Each structure stands twice: as C-alpha cells, then as structure tokens.
Amino acid sequence: MIHQFIFAGPKPGLSAAAFQSYWINFHAVDFAAKIPQIRQYLVSRRLPVTTGRDLPFSEGVAEIWLADEAEQVQSLQSPEFLDGARRDEPRWAAFWQTLGLDTSAVRIAGDAVDGSIQSVKLYLLLKRAPTLTLETFRDRLLEERACSPVEGASGHAAGFVNAGAYGLGEPRFDAVETIAFADLAALERALSGRFGTHIREGWAFCDPRYLFAFAGQEHWIIRPGDR
C-alpha cells in the first residue's frame, strides 16, 4: 500500500486558520474524499508546538492511503481529481509550494491504525547522511527506534520514500516518521525530554540540514474500513 503525505500551506492572503478550516471541512469532504481509489484519508492541522526543527510554511498535512501504483495513476486520471480536487486547490492552497511524498510504511510500535482516535501526531521529515546508502539509512533508523522508544507514544511508524522518486535524482527527503500521542500534553512531555533533545541535535544517520518536524492534530475523513 502507498502511504502518501502532502504538506501544504495557505495561498497568499489566507490565514492559517481559514486554510485549515477549508481543507478539513470543505476540500477534504467535498472533493478529495470523492476520489474512489483513496482507501483512507486524514488531514492534520498544525499545532502551536515548538520543536527547534519546525517545518516552515506548511499549516497542514494530508495522509492518503492507496492500494498500489496502478490505483494511484487511476486516481490522478479520475474526473473526481481532475475536475474536482485539482480544480479546487487554487481557492485555498499555495499549491506551487506543496510537498508530496509517496512512502511505504513500516510499523515500529503500537497497533495498526484503525481511525477510532483523533491522535496528536508528530511528523519527522528525514534525509540520510551523505555518507550512507539508502539501505544503511533505513536499517540505522529502525535500529535506533527499536533501542530508544519514544516515551508516551501510542503509535510509531516510518514511511520510506518509494523507489520511483529516485528515478530522476534525489527526492528532498528519504523518510517520514509519524509518532502518535493521546493528547498534546503527552507530545509536549516527549519533546521536553531526551527525544526532544535528539530532534534538535539530530541523529548521526541523518543530514541535519534536512531534518524537520511538524506537530498536528488528526482529523479523519475516510477511516480504515470505510471503503
């Protein structure tokens, strides 16, 4: 399954609050959710959390699950996308600055996502250290997380960018980690401890120039099992 992340921000002149409200309450429901190939879909709005590595510009992130590449192509060719979601984007988003990453997920801790809880979530965008191969980077990341679980996390997964992104060069990031918490207080406790220090200082397997964090509140649009 493809686990896609889309980080986006408001068009000029639109406030962050208006951008988030339109995405969650209108675009996601009236347009994106009607694309038949999308199996699961949520939008996380940015929370006022400081990590020392805050991702600039983006005020929200969508997580989209599709069965495979064939269905992803079908979704991009569908009238629901071309005449609906894509046509609606200029009304609210600075789409020319949108960051999209297609990944394959590896669960690190916690149960499989069931959509029953609107979690507070920390997203980490990572790029491997220049001296490492992709395989070594992925192995090191998973080894680090296995040895040092994130305190207070209710779920943790790593999405590794799919091979197709490397066909024409280097994608901006190699992985997106998603770390779920029961509430904002639990996230803030984790950031005030050892894990927060590691985010600010970076890890040896990552390029510190391309390490960013984004804290968000989930809003499920299409939950697991809805389709």
Coordinates of C-alpha atoms in Angstrom, one line a residue:
M1 CA 0.0 0.0 0.0
I2 CA 1.1 3.5 -0.8
H3 CA 1.1 5.9 2.2
Q4 CA 1.2 9.4 0.8
F5 CA 2.0 12.6 2.7
I6 CA 1.0 16.1 1.3
F7 CA 2.3 19.1 3.3
A8 CA 0.7 22.3 2.2
G9 CA 0.2 26.0 3.2
P10 CA -2.3 28.8 2.5
K11 CA -2.4 30.8 -0.6
P12 CA -1.3 34.5 -0.2
G13 CA -3.8 36.5 1.9
L14 CA -5.5 33.5 3.5
S15 CA -4.9 33.0 7.3
A16 CA -3.7 29.7 8.6
A17 CA -7.0 29.1 10.5
A18 CA -9.1 29.7 7.3
F19 CA -6.8 27.5 5.3
Q20 CA -7.1 24.6 7.8
S21 CA -10.8 25.0 8.1
Y22 CA -11.4 25.0 4.4
W23 CA -9.1 21.9 3.9
I24 CA -10.7 19.9 6.6
N25 CA -14.4 20.9 6.3
F26 CA -14.8 21.6 2.6
H27 CA -12.0 20.4 0.3
A28 CA -11.4 17.1 2.0
V29 CA -15.1 16.2 2.2
D30 CA -16.5 17.7 -1.0
F31 CA -13.6 16.9 -3.3
A32 CA -10.7 14.7 -2.2
A33 CA -12.9 12.1 -0.4
K34 CA -14.9 11.5 -3.6
I35 CA -11.8 10.1 -5.4
P36 CA -12.8 6.4 -5.5
Q37 CA -9.2 5.0 -5.3
I38 CA -8.4 6.7 -1.9
R39 CA -8.7 4.0 0.7
Q40 CA -8.0 6.1 3.8
Y41 CA -7.6 9.8 4.3
L42 CA -6.9 12.2 7.1
V43 CA -5.8 15.8 7.5
S44 CA -3.7 17.1 10.4
R45 CA -3.7 20.8 11.2
R46 CA -0.6 22.4 12.6
L47 CA -0.5 22.7 16.4
P48 CA 1.4 25.6 18.1
V49 CA 4.3 23.4 19.2
T50 CA 7.9 24.4 19.0
T51 CA 10.4 21.6 18.3
G52 CA 13.5 23.6 17.3
R53 CA 13.2 21.9 13.8
D54 CA 9.8 23.3 12.8
L55 CA 8.8 22.7 9.1
P56 CA 8.4 26.2 7.6
F57 CA 5.3 27.3 5.7
S58 CA 3.1 24.2 6.0
E59 CA -0.1 24.6 8.1
G60 CA -1.4 21.1 7.4
V61 CA -0.6 17.7 6.1
A62 CA -2.8 15.1 4.4
E63 CA -2.2 11.4 4.8
I64 CA -3.6 9.3 1.9
W65 CA -3.6 5.6 1.5
L66 CA -3.8 3.9 -1.9
A67 CA -3.7 0.2 -2.8
D68 CA -0.8 0.4 -5.3
E69 CA 0.8 2.5 -8.1
A70 CA -1.9 1.4 -10.6
E71 CA -4.7 2.8 -8.4
Q72 CA -2.7 5.9 -7.8
V73 CA -2.4 6.6 -11.5
Q74 CA -6.2 5.9 -11.8
S75 CA -6.8 8.4 -9.1
L76 CA -4.9 11.1 -10.8
Q77 CA -6.7 10.5 -14.1
S78 CA -10.2 10.4 -12.4
P79 CA -12.7 13.1 -13.1
E80 CA -13.1 13.4 -9.3
F81 CA -9.5 14.6 -9.2
L82 CA -9.1 16.5 -12.4
D83 CA -12.5 18.3 -12.3
G84 CA -12.8 18.3 -8.5
A85 CA -9.9 18.2 -6.1
R86 CA -7.3 19.7 -8.5
R87 CA -9.6 22.5 -9.7
D88 CA -10.3 23.4 -6.1
E89 CA -6.7 23.8 -5.0
P90 CA -6.1 27.4 -6.1
R91 CA -9.0 28.5 -3.9
W92 CA -7.1 27.9 -0.7
A93 CA -3.6 26.4 -1.1
A94 CA -0.3 27.7 -2.4
F95 CA -0.1 24.5 -4.4
W96 CA 3.2 25.5 -6.0
Q97 CA 4.9 25.1 -2.6
T98 CA 3.2 21.8 -1.8
L99 CA 5.5 18.9 -0.7
G100 CA 4.2 15.4 -1.7
L101 CA 6.0 12.2 -0.7
D102 CA 4.9 8.6 -1.5
T103 CA 6.1 6.1 1.0
S104 CA 5.9 2.5 2.2
A105 CA 5.2 2.2 5.9
V106 CA 7.0 0.1 8.5
R107 CA 5.2 -0.1 11.9
I108 CA 7.7 0.5 14.7
A109 CA 5.4 0.5 17.8
G110 CA 1.7 0.4 18.6
D111 CA -1.3 -1.2 17.0
A112 CA -2.3 -0.9 13.4
V113 CA -4.1 2.4 12.6
D114 CA -7.9 1.9 13.0
G115 CA -9.0 5.5 12.8
S116 CA -11.0 5.3 16.1
I117 CA -8.9 8.0 17.8
Q118 CA -8.1 11.5 16.5
S119 CA -4.4 11.5 17.7
V120 CA -2.0 14.3 18.2
K121 CA 0.9 13.4 15.9
L122 CA 4.5 14.4 15.4
Y123 CA 5.8 14.1 11.8
L124 CA 9.6 13.9 11.3
L125 CA 11.0 14.5 7.8
L126 CA 14.4 13.0 7.4
K127 CA 17.2 12.8 4.8
R128 CA 20.0 10.3 5.1
A129 CA 23.6 11.4 6.0
P130 CA 25.6 12.0 2.7
T131 CA 27.9 9.1 3.5
L132 CA 25.1 6.5 3.9
T133 CA 23.4 4.3 1.4
L134 CA 19.6 4.2 1.5
E135 CA 19.6 0.7 2.8
T136 CA 22.0 1.6 5.6
F137 CA 20.0 4.7 6.5
R138 CA 16.8 2.7 6.8
D139 CA 18.5 0.0 8.9
R140 CA 20.0 2.6 11.2
L141 CA 16.7 4.4 11.6
L142 CA 14.8 1.3 12.6
E143 CA 17.6 0.1 14.9
E144 CA 17.7 3.5 16.7
R145 CA 13.9 3.5 17.2
A146 CA 13.9 -0.1 18.4
C147 CA 16.6 0.7 21.0
S148 CA 15.1 4.1 22.1
P149 CA 11.3 4.0 22.1
V150 CA 9.6 7.4 22.2
E151 CA 8.3 7.9 25.7
G152 CA 4.5 8.3 25.8
A153 CA 3.9 7.5 22.2
S154 CA 0.8 5.4 21.4
G155 CA 2.0 4.5 17.9
H156 CA 5.1 5.0 15.7
A157 CA 5.7 4.2 12.1
A158 CA 8.4 5.1 9.5
G159 CA 7.4 5.8 5.9
F160 CA 10.3 5.2 3.5
V161 CA 10.1 7.1 0.2
N162 CA 9.3 4.8 -2.7
A163 CA 12.0 3.8 -5.2
G164 CA 10.3 5.7 -8.1
A165 CA 11.1 9.0 -6.5
Y166 CA 14.8 8.3 -7.1
G167 CA 14.5 7.7 -10.9
L168 CA 15.3 11.2 -11.9
G169 CA 17.5 12.3 -9.0
E170 CA 17.2 12.8 -5.2
P171 CA 13.9 13.5 -3.5
R172 CA 14.0 16.2 -0.8
F173 CA 13.5 13.6 1.9
D174 CA 14.1 9.9 2.4
A175 CA 11.6 9.2 5.1
V176 CA 8.7 10.5 7.1
E177 CA 8.2 9.3 10.6
T178 CA 4.7 9.5 12.3
I179 CA 4.6 9.4 16.1
A180 CA 1.1 9.4 17.6
F181 CA 0.2 10.6 21.1
A182 CA -3.0 10.5 23.1
D183 CA -3.0 14.3 23.6
L184 CA -1.0 17.5 23.3
A185 CA 0.4 17.1 26.9
A186 CA 1.9 13.7 26.0
L187 CA 3.6 15.1 23.0
E188 CA 5.0 18.1 24.9
R189 CA 6.3 15.8 27.6
A190 CA 8.2 13.8 25.0
L191 CA 9.6 16.9 23.4
S192 CA 10.8 18.2 26.8
G193 CA 12.8 15.0 27.4
R194 CA 15.6 13.1 25.6
F195 CA 13.6 12.6 22.4
G196 CA 13.2 16.4 22.0
T197 CA 16.9 16.9 22.5
H198 CA 17.6 14.3 19.8
I199 CA 15.3 16.2 17.4
R200 CA 17.1 19.4 18.0
E201 CA 20.6 17.9 17.8
G202 CA 19.8 15.3 15.1
W203 CA 20.9 11.7 14.7
A204 CA 24.2 10.5 13.1
F205 CA 22.4 8.7 10.3
C206 CA 20.6 11.9 9.2
D207 CA 21.7 15.0 7.4
P208 CA 21.0 17.8 9.9
R209 CA 20.3 20.3 7.2
Y210 CA 17.2 18.4 6.2
L211 CA 15.6 17.4 9.5
F212 CA 12.2 19.0 10.1
A213 CA 9.3 18.4 12.5
F214 CA 5.6 19.1 12.2
A215 CA 3.1 18.7 15.1
G216 CA -0.5 18.2 14.1
Q217 CA -4.0 17.2 15.3
E218 CA -5.6 14.5 13.2
H219 CA -9.0 14.8 11.5
W220 CA -10.1 11.6 9.9
I221 CA -12.1 11.9 6.6
I222 CA -12.1 8.3 5.4
R223 CA -11.3 5.9 8.2
P224 CA -9.9 2.3 7.8
G225 CA -12.8 0.0 6.9
D226 CA -15.0 2.8 5.4
R227 CA -14.2 1.5 1.9

